[in-house]
Amino acid sequence: MPHAAIALHDQRGPLADTRGRALRDLRISVTDRCNFRCTYCMPREVFGARYEFLPHAQVLSFEEIVRLARIFHGLGTEKIRLTGGEPLLRKGIDRLVAMLREALPAVDLTLTTNGSALKAQAPALRAAGLDRITVSLDSLDEATFRAMNDADFPVAKVLEGIEAAAAAGLSPVKVNMVVKRGVNDHQVLDMARHFRGSAWIVRFIEYMDVGSTNGWRMDDVVPSAEVVRTIGAHFPLEPAEARYRGEVAERWRYVDGAGEIGVISSVTQAFCATCTRARLSTDGQLFTCLFAQRGFDLKGLVRSGATDEAVTAAIAGIWAGRADNYSEVRTAATARERKVEMSFIGG
Ligand code: SAM
């Protein structure tokens, strides 16, 4: 039984890795497929018509996901984010949300989406027990956005999705914008202006060298400090306290009270020291870092008939041995190393 295993673990004290980091957050990639081909994430040249996505049999079932989520929760996980690929493409995703909510009533349950199917699905996701949502939107400029998503998807539909999510009570909606030099950095101020004064929080994300297909170069990164300077020059900003230790986004508040923005500086200000995130890939591998080169096959363990106690012990052992600090040691050479793709491991 899971609870016996977890009780056994608890007697040894809270789970921590080699740097004392707890296992607080779990990101679950529920599909490796996406209807967008964002040039920095799933470039069409690689993820084209011939690309072989995971066959159904390799994808974790809802029951397997819920079982693993329960086990992670027993090891200290308080927050679960469903992601992908595009999680709203996974058939019956609201059923998975309902199953997770029933199994783990107290867990903070969120989801990251490109927003394309959100208008239709937001009410059902909320009714199923989703707490909050993050929507990716890289530009408000039609041409820039369509070029970046490379699926000719219009801005207006994503904005409708955001409205629908807020109306359904999935608030505060967070809006993620990955900023890439020379591609959408001219849109930073417009984005800030558009969402200022709303209940929605835009988070500007530094473009990262995840995976090995996006051809990342340091020159493409717009440092968060520059984003804050650009916005602050028009709409004065002041730093706001982190809500909790290990919060990924650094918060900045508009001095005139029109809300806040966040910046995620994974390249220029590594936050490995407080990283408490584990990732479960679509095919059930556990990754202890977004920039990992390999994962640990939990699906194999689960499908071999392992007891909850054995799975708990395996995860605890992997986490206890975790030493990842990729962003602290990133160089142009490490950026070229073969790493797992974000669409697979979950953003
Ligand atoms: N399809 C969903 C979406 O679009 O939000 C969820 C998966 S997506 C991989 C999650 C987030 O990762 C998105 O906000 C996306 O912009 C971000 N992302 C992808 N590649 C990135 C990169 N190289 N650097 C920074 N963020 C990236």
mmCIF file of C-alpha atoms and ligand atoms in Angstrom:
data_model
loop_
_atom_site.group_PDB
_atom_site.id
_atom_site.type_symbol
_atom_site.label_atom_id
_atom_site.label_comp_id
_atom_site.label_asym_id
_atom_site.label_seq_id
_atom_site.Cartn_x
_atom_site.Cartn_y
_atom_site.Cartn_z
ATOM 1 C CA MET A 1 0.000 0.000 0.000
ATOM 2 C CA PRO A 2 1.276 3.478 -0.801
ATOM 3 C CA HIS A 3 0.653 4.943 2.593
ATOM 4 C CA ALA A 4 2.758 2.356 4.370
ATOM 5 C CA ALA A 5 5.633 3.065 2.006
ATOM 6 C CA ILE A 6 5.326 6.774 2.500
ATOM 7 C CA ALA A 7 5.147 6.417 6.241
ATOM 8 C CA LEU A 8 8.369 4.408 6.087
ATOM 9 C CA HIS A 9 9.983 7.173 4.113
ATOM 10 C CA ASP A 10 8.799 9.889 6.460
ATOM 11 C CA GLN A 11 10.502 8.194 9.356
ATOM 12 C CA ARG A 12 13.816 8.905 7.668
ATOM 13 C CA GLY A 13 13.055 12.624 7.494
ATOM 14 C CA PRO A 14 12.051 14.876 4.615
ATOM 15 C CA LEU A 15 13.347 13.914 1.214
ATOM 16 C CA ALA A 16 16.132 16.173 -0.079
ATOM 17 C CA ASP A 17 18.671 15.943 -2.876
ATOM 18 C CA THR A 18 22.450 16.317 -2.550
ATOM 19 C CA ARG A 19 22.043 20.108 -2.251
ATOM 20 C CA GLY A 20 19.207 19.956 0.255
ATOM 21 C CA ARG A 21 16.461 20.672 -2.310
ATOM 22 C CA ALA A 22 13.038 19.151 -1.615
ATOM 23 C CA LEU A 23 10.765 17.534 -4.202
ATOM 24 C CA ARG A 24 7.959 20.105 -4.168
ATOM 25 C CA ASP A 25 6.800 20.377 -7.780
ATOM 26 C CA LEU A 26 5.976 17.850 -10.446
ATOM 27 C CA ARG A 27 5.469 18.726 -14.103
ATOM 28 C CA ILE A 28 3.738 16.057 -16.087
ATOM 29 C CA SER A 29 3.936 16.031 -19.878
ATOM 30 C CA VAL A 30 0.664 14.419 -20.949
ATOM 31 C CA THR A 31 1.435 14.386 -24.683
ATOM 32 C CA ASP A 32 4.471 15.001 -26.894
ATOM 33 C CA ARG A 33 2.208 16.377 -29.653
ATOM 34 C CA CYS A 34 1.392 19.993 -30.320
ATOM 35 C CA ASN A 35 -0.642 21.828 -32.943
ATOM 36 C CA PHE A 36 1.883 24.708 -32.943
ATOM 37 C CA ARG A 37 5.375 24.516 -34.383
ATOM 38 C CA CYS A 38 6.953 27.314 -32.367
ATOM 39 C CA THR A 39 10.256 27.899 -34.067
ATOM 40 C CA TYR A 40 12.183 27.913 -30.785
ATOM 41 C CA CYS A 41 10.533 24.762 -29.389
ATOM 42 C CA MET A 42 9.262 22.364 -32.071
ATOM 43 C CA PRO A 43 10.759 23.652 -35.329
ATOM 44 C CA ARG A 44 8.929 22.317 -38.363
ATOM 45 C CA GLU A 45 12.168 21.151 -39.997
ATOM 46 C CA VAL A 46 12.512 18.620 -37.170
ATOM 47 C CA PHE A 47 8.901 18.058 -36.097
ATOM 48 C CA GLY A 48 7.539 17.756 -39.625
ATOM 49 C CA ALA A 49 5.149 15.308 -41.281
ATOM 50 C CA ARG A 50 7.657 12.491 -40.950
ATOM 51 C CA TYR A 51 8.413 13.005 -37.283
ATOM 52 C CA GLU A 52 7.476 9.972 -35.223
ATOM 53 C CA PHE A 53 5.616 10.893 -32.099
ATOM 54 C CA LEU A 54 5.247 8.373 -29.309
ATOM 55 C CA PRO A 55 2.937 5.466 -30.090
ATOM 56 C CA HIS A 56 -0.104 5.220 -27.830
ATOM 57 C CA ALA A 57 1.270 2.200 -25.960
ATOM 58 C CA GLN A 58 4.299 4.209 -24.806
ATOM 59 C CA VAL A 59 2.226 7.018 -23.346
ATOM 60 C CA LEU A 60 1.367 6.878 -19.636
ATOM 61 C CA SER A 61 -2.315 6.178 -19.055
ATOM 62 C CA PHE A 62 -4.377 8.408 -16.776
ATOM 63 C CA GLU A 63 -4.367 5.670 -14.143
ATOM 64 C CA GLU A 64 -0.554 5.451 -14.281
ATOM 65 C CA ILE A 65 -0.215 9.223 -14.062
ATOM 66 C CA VAL A 66 -2.506 9.413 -11.039
ATOM 67 C CA ARG A 67 -0.709 6.583 -9.301
ATOM 68 C CA LEU A 68 2.671 8.246 -9.818
ATOM 69 C CA ALA A 69 1.284 11.638 -8.783
ATOM 70 C CA ARG A 70 0.036 10.103 -5.528
ATOM 71 C CA ILE A 71 3.448 8.612 -4.878
ATOM 72 C CA PHE A 72 5.192 11.925 -5.595
ATOM 73 C CA HIS A 73 2.734 13.640 -3.274
ATOM 74 C CA GLY A 74 3.705 11.200 -0.574
ATOM 75 C CA LEU A 75 7.311 12.292 -1.062
ATOM 76 C CA GLY A 76 6.465 15.962 -0.541
ATOM 77 C CA THR A 77 5.100 17.198 -3.878
ATOM 78 C CA GLU A 78 2.573 19.984 -3.312
ATOM 79 C CA LYS A 79 2.168 21.354 -6.810
ATOM 80 C CA ILE A 80 1.416 19.585 -10.081
ATOM 81 C CA ARG A 81 1.518 21.207 -13.498
ATOM 82 C CA LEU A 82 0.140 19.449 -16.569
ATOM 83 C CA THR A 83 2.009 20.348 -19.694
ATOM 84 C CA GLY A 84 3.400 18.898 -22.911
ATOM 85 C CA GLY A 85 3.383 19.174 -25.949
ATOM 86 C CA GLU A 86 -0.018 20.762 -25.862
ATOM 87 C CA PRO A 87 -1.909 19.254 -22.914
ATOM 88 C CA LEU A 88 -5.336 20.237 -24.249
ATOM 89 C CA LEU A 89 -4.727 17.891 -27.193
ATOM 90 C CA ARG A 90 -4.744 14.921 -24.824
ATOM 91 C CA LYS A 91 -8.175 13.360 -25.168
ATOM 92 C CA GLY A 92 -10.186 13.563 -21.950
ATOM 93 C CA ILE A 93 -7.729 15.897 -20.204
ATOM 94 C CA ASP A 94 -10.531 17.171 -17.955
ATOM 95 C CA ARG A 95 -11.076 13.583 -16.817
ATOM 96 C CA LEU A 96 -7.398 13.390 -15.817
ATOM 97 C CA VAL A 97 -7.783 16.657 -13.899
ATOM 98 C CA ALA A 98 -10.829 15.246 -12.100
ATOM 99 C CA MET A 99 -8.974 12.024 -11.268
ATOM 100 C CA LEU A 100 -5.978 13.950 -9.894
ATOM 101 C CA ARG A 101 -8.246 16.245 -7.901
ATOM 102 C CA GLU A 102 -10.063 13.309 -6.368
ATOM 103 C CA ALA A 103 -6.824 11.502 -5.491
ATOM 104 C CA LEU A 104 -5.063 14.617 -4.195
ATOM 105 C CA PRO A 105 -7.629 17.140 -2.931
ATOM 106 C CA ALA A 106 -5.052 19.508 -1.432
ATOM 107 C CA VAL A 107 -2.534 19.643 -4.242
ATOM 108 C CA ASP A 108 -2.086 22.869 -6.247
ATOM 109 C CA LEU A 109 -3.122 21.771 -9.739
ATOM 110 C CA THR A 110 -2.222 23.898 -12.749
ATOM 111 C CA LEU A 111 -1.744 23.561 -16.487
ATOM 112 C CA THR A 112 0.295 25.305 -19.192
ATOM 113 C CA THR A 113 -1.296 25.646 -22.623
ATOM 114 C CA ASN A 114 -0.864 27.478 -25.906
ATOM 115 C CA GLY A 115 -4.482 28.563 -25.443
ATOM 116 C CA SER A 116 -5.678 27.358 -28.840
ATOM 117 C CA ALA A 117 -8.385 25.103 -27.420
ATOM 118 C CA LEU A 118 -8.889 26.910 -24.145
ATOM 119 C CA LYS A 119 -12.088 28.753 -24.941
ATOM 120 C CA ALA A 120 -13.893 25.462 -25.449
ATOM 121 C CA GLN A 121 -12.262 23.610 -22.573
ATOM 122 C CA ALA A 122 -11.842 26.166 -19.773
ATOM 123 C CA PRO A 123 -15.223 25.570 -18.050
ATOM 124 C CA ALA A 124 -14.781 21.780 -17.997
ATOM 125 C CA LEU A 125 -11.216 22.068 -16.680
ATOM 126 C CA ARG A 126 -12.356 24.341 -13.872
ATOM 127 C CA ALA A 127 -15.303 22.107 -13.048
ATOM 128 C CA ALA A 128 -12.930 19.140 -12.915
ATOM 129 C CA GLY A 129 -10.867 20.884 -10.239
ATOM 130 C CA LEU A 130 -8.056 22.732 -12.013
ATOM 131 C CA ASP A 131 -6.874 25.632 -9.833
ATOM 132 C CA ARG A 132 -5.038 27.917 -12.251
ATOM 133 C CA ILE A 133 -3.712 28.139 -15.763
ATOM 134 C CA THR A 134 -0.744 29.579 -17.645
ATOM 135 C CA VAL A 135 -1.183 30.564 -21.277
ATOM 136 C CA SER A 136 1.736 31.055 -23.651
ATOM 137 C CA LEU A 137 1.536 34.089 -25.926
ATOM 138 C CA ASP A 138 4.731 35.351 -27.515
ATOM 139 C CA SER A 139 3.408 38.447 -29.254
ATOM 140 C CA LEU A 140 0.310 40.567 -29.747
ATOM 141 C CA ASP A 141 1.468 41.460 -33.224
ATOM 142 C CA GLU A 142 -0.325 39.207 -35.672
ATOM 143 C CA ALA A 143 2.539 38.698 -38.100
ATOM 144 C CA THR A 144 5.102 38.075 -35.358
ATOM 145 C CA PHE A 145 2.861 35.631 -33.503
ATOM 146 C CA ARG A 146 1.897 33.664 -36.594
ATOM 147 C CA ALA A 147 5.550 33.453 -37.650
ATOM 148 C CA MET A 148 6.593 32.242 -34.198
ATOM 149 C CA ASN A 149 3.884 29.593 -33.804
ATOM 150 C CA ASP A 150 4.434 28.577 -37.450
ATOM 151 C CA ALA A 151 0.872 27.268 -37.575
ATOM 152 C CA ASP A 152 -0.720 30.499 -38.754
ATOM 153 C CA PHE A 153 -2.620 30.680 -35.482
ATOM 154 C CA PRO A 154 -4.193 34.092 -34.729
ATOM 155 C CA VAL A 155 -3.585 36.155 -31.586
ATOM 156 C CA ALA A 156 -7.319 36.808 -31.100
ATOM 157 C CA LYS A 157 -8.100 33.146 -30.443
ATOM 158 C CA VAL A 158 -5.505 32.946 -27.686
ATOM 159 C CA LEU A 159 -6.875 36.133 -26.129
ATOM 160 C CA GLU A 160 -10.361 34.580 -26.234
ATOM 161 C CA GLY A 161 -8.945 31.544 -24.446
ATOM 162 C CA ILE A 162 -7.444 33.764 -21.744
ATOM 163 C CA GLU A 163 -10.798 35.548 -21.266
ATOM 164 C CA ALA A 164 -12.615 32.232 -21.075
ATOM 165 C CA ALA A 165 -10.165 30.896 -18.496
ATOM 166 C CA ALA A 166 -10.585 33.965 -16.318
ATOM 167 C CA ALA A 167 -14.372 33.810 -16.681
ATOM 168 C CA ALA A 168 -14.306 30.170 -15.640
ATOM 169 C CA GLY A 169 -12.406 31.105 -12.463
ATOM 170 C CA LEU A 170 -8.950 29.838 -13.411
ATOM 171 C CA SER A 171 -7.296 32.884 -11.975
ATOM 172 C CA PRO A 172 -4.984 34.594 -11.821
ATOM 173 C CA VAL A 173 -4.241 33.657 -15.434
ATOM 174 C CA LYS A 174 -0.526 33.906 -16.146
ATOM 175 C CA VAL A 175 0.648 34.730 -19.642
ATOM 176 C CA ASN A 176 4.090 33.458 -20.670
ATOM 177 C CA MET A 177 6.098 35.273 -23.317
ATOM 178 C CA VAL A 178 9.437 33.813 -24.398
ATOM 179 C CA VAL A 179 11.549 36.736 -25.552
ATOM 180 C CA LYS A 180 13.918 36.110 -28.433
ATOM 181 C CA ARG A 181 16.284 38.795 -29.676
ATOM 182 C CA GLY A 182 15.340 40.200 -33.072
ATOM 183 C CA VAL A 183 12.180 38.078 -33.207
ATOM 184 C CA ASN A 184 9.700 39.451 -30.653
ATOM 185 C CA ASP A 185 11.719 41.678 -28.319
ATOM 186 C CA HIS A 186 10.106 44.711 -29.973
ATOM 187 C CA GLN A 187 6.814 43.430 -28.516
ATOM 188 C CA VAL A 188 7.783 43.482 -24.835
ATOM 189 C CA LEU A 189 6.364 46.914 -24.140
ATOM 190 C CA ASP A 190 3.121 46.263 -26.036
ATOM 191 C CA MET A 191 2.607 43.103 -24.087
ATOM 192 C CA ALA A 192 3.153 44.900 -20.782
ATOM 193 C CA ARG A 193 0.848 47.736 -21.862
ATOM 194 C CA HIS A 194 -1.919 45.366 -22.956
ATOM 195 C CA PHE A 195 -2.060 43.402 -19.710
ATOM 196 C CA ARG A 196 -1.345 46.273 -17.297
ATOM 197 C CA GLY A 197 -4.330 46.937 -15.106
ATOM 198 C CA SER A 198 -5.845 43.509 -15.743
ATOM 199 C CA ALA A 199 -5.878 40.664 -13.271
ATOM 200 C CA TRP A 200 -3.502 38.751 -15.522
ATOM 201 C CA ILE A 201 0.221 38.529 -14.973
ATOM 202 C CA VAL A 202 2.630 38.492 -17.895
ATOM 203 C CA ARG A 203 5.868 36.622 -17.336
ATOM 204 C CA PHE A 204 8.764 37.352 -19.648
ATOM 205 C CA ILE A 205 10.933 34.274 -20.086
ATOM 206 C CA GLU A 206 14.531 34.217 -21.231
ATOM 207 C CA TYR A 207 14.964 32.047 -24.284
ATOM 208 C CA MET A 208 16.659 28.838 -23.142
ATOM 209 C CA ASP A 209 18.866 26.171 -24.695
ATOM 210 C CA VAL A 210 16.438 23.345 -23.985
ATOM 211 C CA GLY A 211 16.640 20.344 -26.272
ATOM 212 C CA SER A 212 18.994 20.303 -29.209
ATOM 213 C CA THR A 213 16.824 21.313 -32.137
ATOM 214 C CA ASN A 214 16.306 25.043 -31.661
ATOM 215 C CA GLY A 215 19.824 26.204 -32.588
ATOM 216 C CA TRP A 216 20.084 28.320 -29.413
ATOM 217 C CA ARG A 217 22.762 31.014 -29.201
ATOM 218 C CA MET A 218 23.502 33.277 -26.251
ATOM 219 C CA ASP A 219 23.069 36.261 -28.589
ATOM 220 C CA ASP A 220 19.386 35.332 -28.968
ATOM 221 C CA VAL A 221 18.757 35.774 -25.240
ATOM 222 C CA VAL A 222 17.261 39.043 -24.037
ATOM 223 C CA PRO A 223 18.302 39.315 -20.380
ATOM 224 C CA SER A 224 15.437 39.914 -17.962
ATOM 225 C CA ALA A 225 17.249 43.000 -16.662
ATOM 226 C CA GLU A 226 16.798 44.529 -20.113
ATOM 227 C CA VAL A 227 13.090 43.623 -20.151
ATOM 228 C CA VAL A 228 12.604 45.280 -16.754
ATOM 229 C CA ARG A 229 14.518 48.374 -17.941
ATOM 230 C CA THR A 230 12.455 48.629 -21.136
ATOM 231 C CA ILE A 231 9.117 48.367 -19.360
ATOM 232 C CA GLY A 232 10.229 50.399 -16.347
ATOM 233 C CA ALA A 233 11.225 53.327 -18.561
ATOM 234 C CA HIS A 234 7.569 53.718 -19.584
ATOM 235 C CA PHE A 235 5.742 52.315 -16.591
ATOM 236 C CA PRO A 236 7.879 52.603 -13.428
ATOM 237 C CA LEU A 237 8.389 49.274 -11.648
ATOM 238 C CA GLU A 238 9.556 48.267 -8.190
ATOM 239 C CA PRO A 239 10.642 44.823 -7.010
ATOM 240 C CA ALA A 240 8.021 42.766 -5.179
ATOM 241 C CA GLU A 241 8.691 40.059 -2.593
ATOM 242 C CA ALA A 242 8.741 36.443 -3.742
ATOM 243 C CA ARG A 243 5.589 34.644 -2.624
ATOM 244 C CA TYR A 244 7.562 31.593 -1.549
ATOM 245 C CA ARG A 245 11.129 30.308 -1.549
ATOM 246 C CA GLY A 246 12.043 28.900 -4.936
ATOM 247 C CA GLU A 247 9.485 30.959 -6.887
ATOM 248 C CA VAL A 248 10.702 30.809 -10.483
ATOM 249 C CA ALA A 249 9.529 34.231 -11.588
ATOM 250 C CA GLU A 250 10.992 37.364 -10.044
ATOM 251 C CA ARG A 251 8.100 39.736 -9.379
ATOM 252 C CA TRP A 252 8.004 43.424 -10.312
ATOM 253 C CA ARG A 253 5.085 45.655 -9.412
ATOM 254 C CA TYR A 254 3.899 48.769 -11.272
ATOM 255 C CA VAL A 255 4.470 51.743 -8.978
ATOM 256 C CA ASP A 256 1.088 53.190 -9.985
ATOM 257 C CA GLY A 257 -0.737 50.087 -8.725
ATOM 258 C CA ALA A 258 -1.604 48.668 -12.173
ATOM 259 C CA GLY A 259 -0.573 45.147 -11.210
ATOM 260 C CA GLU A 260 2.658 43.234 -11.701
ATOM 261 C CA ILE A 261 4.859 41.385 -14.165
ATOM 262 C CA GLY A 262 7.247 38.497 -13.672
ATOM 263 C CA VAL A 263 10.600 37.749 -15.259
ATOM 264 C CA ILE A 264 12.080 34.286 -15.510
ATOM 265 C CA SER A 265 15.835 34.562 -15.846
ATOM 266 C CA SER A 266 16.876 30.963 -16.257
ATOM 267 C CA VAL A 267 19.899 31.938 -18.349
ATOM 268 C CA THR A 268 21.276 35.112 -16.776
ATOM 269 C CA GLN A 269 20.401 34.329 -13.143
ATOM 270 C CA ALA A 270 20.328 30.609 -12.586
ATOM 271 C CA PHE A 271 17.908 29.463 -9.909
ATOM 272 C CA CYS A 272 19.194 25.899 -9.596
ATOM 273 C CA ALA A 273 19.904 26.425 -5.892
ATOM 274 C CA THR A 274 16.194 26.568 -5.115
ATOM 275 C CA CYS A 275 14.902 24.254 -7.853
ATOM 276 C CA THR A 276 12.438 21.764 -6.400
ATOM 277 C CA ARG A 277 10.992 20.537 -9.720
ATOM 278 C CA ALA A 278 10.813 17.024 -11.104
ATOM 279 C CA ARG A 279 9.487 16.245 -14.571
ATOM 280 C CA LEU A 280 7.624 13.218 -15.785
ATOM 281 C CA SER A 281 7.869 12.778 -19.549
ATOM 282 C CA THR A 282 5.013 11.596 -21.729
ATOM 283 C CA ASP A 283 6.472 8.092 -21.743
ATOM 284 C CA GLY A 284 6.942 7.968 -18.001
ATOM 285 C CA GLN A 285 10.579 8.876 -17.511
ATOM 286 C CA LEU A 286 11.582 10.945 -14.520
ATOM 287 C CA PHE A 287 13.847 13.894 -15.315
ATOM 288 C CA THR A 288 15.392 15.846 -12.481
ATOM 289 C CA CYS A 289 16.409 18.818 -14.634
ATOM 290 C CA LEU A 290 14.920 20.580 -17.679
ATOM 291 C CA PHE A 291 18.327 20.322 -19.312
ATOM 292 C CA ALA A 292 18.908 16.652 -18.561
ATOM 293 C CA GLN A 293 20.363 14.284 -21.111
ATOM 294 C CA ARG A 294 18.638 11.234 -19.712
ATOM 295 C CA GLY A 295 15.744 10.225 -17.544
ATOM 296 C CA PHE A 296 14.843 7.302 -15.299
ATOM 297 C CA ASP A 297 12.285 4.851 -16.605
ATOM 298 C CA LEU A 298 9.415 4.876 -14.114
ATOM 299 C CA LYS A 299 6.943 3.499 -16.642
ATOM 300 C CA GLY A 300 8.992 0.322 -16.959
ATOM 301 C CA LEU A 301 8.964 -0.035 -13.208
ATOM 302 C CA VAL A 302 5.246 0.642 -12.932
ATOM 303 C CA ARG A 303 4.391 -1.766 -15.757
ATOM 304 C CA SER A 304 6.617 -4.484 -14.320
ATOM 305 C CA GLY A 305 4.176 -4.770 -11.446
ATOM 306 C CA ALA A 306 6.275 -2.927 -8.857
ATOM 307 C CA THR A 307 4.495 -2.125 -5.608
ATOM 308 C CA ASP A 308 3.908 1.463 -4.527
ATOM 309 C CA GLU A 309 6.584 0.904 -1.929
ATOM 310 C CA ALA A 310 9.123 -0.067 -4.581
ATOM 311 C CA VAL A 311 8.211 2.880 -6.823
ATOM 312 C CA THR A 312 8.416 5.234 -3.841
ATOM 313 C CA ALA A 313 11.841 3.894 -2.944
ATOM 314 C CA ALA A 314 13.046 4.258 -6.547
ATOM 315 C CA ILE A 315 11.911 7.878 -6.820
ATOM 316 C CA ALA A 316 13.312 8.721 -3.390
ATOM 317 C CA GLY A 317 16.647 7.173 -4.365
ATOM 318 C CA ILE A 318 16.815 9.109 -7.641
ATOM 319 C CA TRP A 319 15.936 12.368 -5.920
ATOM 320 C CA ALA A 320 18.387 11.791 -3.076
ATOM 321 C CA GLY A 321 21.172 11.429 -5.630
ATOM 322 C CA ARG A 322 20.164 14.532 -7.617
ATOM 323 C CA ALA A 323 22.974 17.032 -8.119
ATOM 324 C CA ASP A 324 21.730 18.920 -11.216
ATOM 325 C CA ASN A 325 22.802 22.532 -11.635
ATOM 326 C CA TYR A 326 22.900 22.936 -15.404
ATOM 327 C CA SER A 327 22.049 26.631 -15.529
ATOM 328 C CA GLU A 328 24.915 27.407 -13.158
ATOM 329 C CA VAL A 329 27.449 25.823 -15.487
ATOM 330 C CA ARG A 330 25.951 26.633 -18.901
ATOM 331 C CA THR A 331 28.437 27.513 -21.646
ATOM 332 C CA ALA A 332 28.218 27.673 -25.434
ATOM 333 C CA ALA A 333 29.633 24.124 -25.433
ATOM 334 C CA THR A 334 27.051 22.683 -23.002
ATOM 335 C CA ALA A 335 24.318 24.365 -25.043
ATOM 336 C CA ARG A 336 25.324 22.164 -27.976
ATOM 337 C CA GLU A 337 25.059 18.940 -25.957
ATOM 338 C CA ARG A 338 22.265 16.577 -26.790
ATOM 339 C CA LYS A 339 19.437 17.246 -24.337
ATOM 340 C CA VAL A 340 15.895 16.042 -24.137
ATOM 341 C CA GLU A 341 13.303 18.122 -26.038
ATOM 342 C CA MET A 342 10.980 20.354 -24.036
ATOM 343 C CA SER A 343 7.879 19.100 -25.842
ATOM 344 C CA PHE A 344 8.690 15.632 -24.557
ATOM 345 C CA ILE A 345 9.806 16.402 -21.034
ATOM 346 C CA GLY A 346 7.205 19.135 -20.439
ATOM 347 C CA GLY A 347 7.803 22.867 -20.278
HETATM 348 N N1 SAM B 1 2.034 23.766 -25.357
HETATM 349 C C1 SAM B 1 2.016 24.399 -24.068
HETATM 350 C C2 SAM B 1 2.357 25.874 -24.203
HETATM 351 O O1 SAM B 1 2.535 26.341 -25.321
HETATM 352 O O2 SAM B 1 2.409 26.540 -23.176
HETATM 353 C C3 SAM B 1 2.868 23.729 -23.000
HETATM 354 C C4 SAM B 1 4.218 23.248 -23.370
HETATM 355 S S1 SAM B 1 5.389 24.519 -23.788
HETATM 356 C C5 SAM B 1 6.834 23.527 -24.050
HETATM 357 C C6 SAM B 1 5.645 25.293 -22.214
HETATM 358 C C7 SAM B 1 6.339 26.623 -22.219
HETATM 359 O O3 SAM B 1 7.693 26.443 -22.569
HETATM 360 C C8 SAM B 1 5.772 27.637 -23.183
HETATM 361 O O4 SAM B 1 5.497 28.835 -22.487
HETATM 362 C C9 SAM B 1 6.895 27.832 -24.160
HETATM 363 O O5 SAM B 1 6.899 29.128 -24.697
HETATM 364 C C10 SAM B 1 8.105 27.569 -23.296
HETATM 365 N N2 SAM B 1 9.315 27.248 -24.054
HETATM 366 C C11 SAM B 1 9.481 26.339 -25.022
HETATM 367 N N3 SAM B 1 10.734 26.346 -25.492
HETATM 368 C C12 SAM B 1 11.402 27.300 -24.795
HETATM 369 C C13 SAM B 1 12.727 27.790 -24.819
HETATM 370 N N4 SAM B 1 13.639 27.317 -25.659
HETATM 371 N N5 SAM B 1 13.063 28.760 -23.949
HETATM 372 C C14 SAM B 1 12.138 29.269 -23.081
HETATM 373 N N6 SAM B 1 10.879 28.833 -23.002
HETATM 374 C C15 SAM B 1 10.503 27.872 -23.870
#
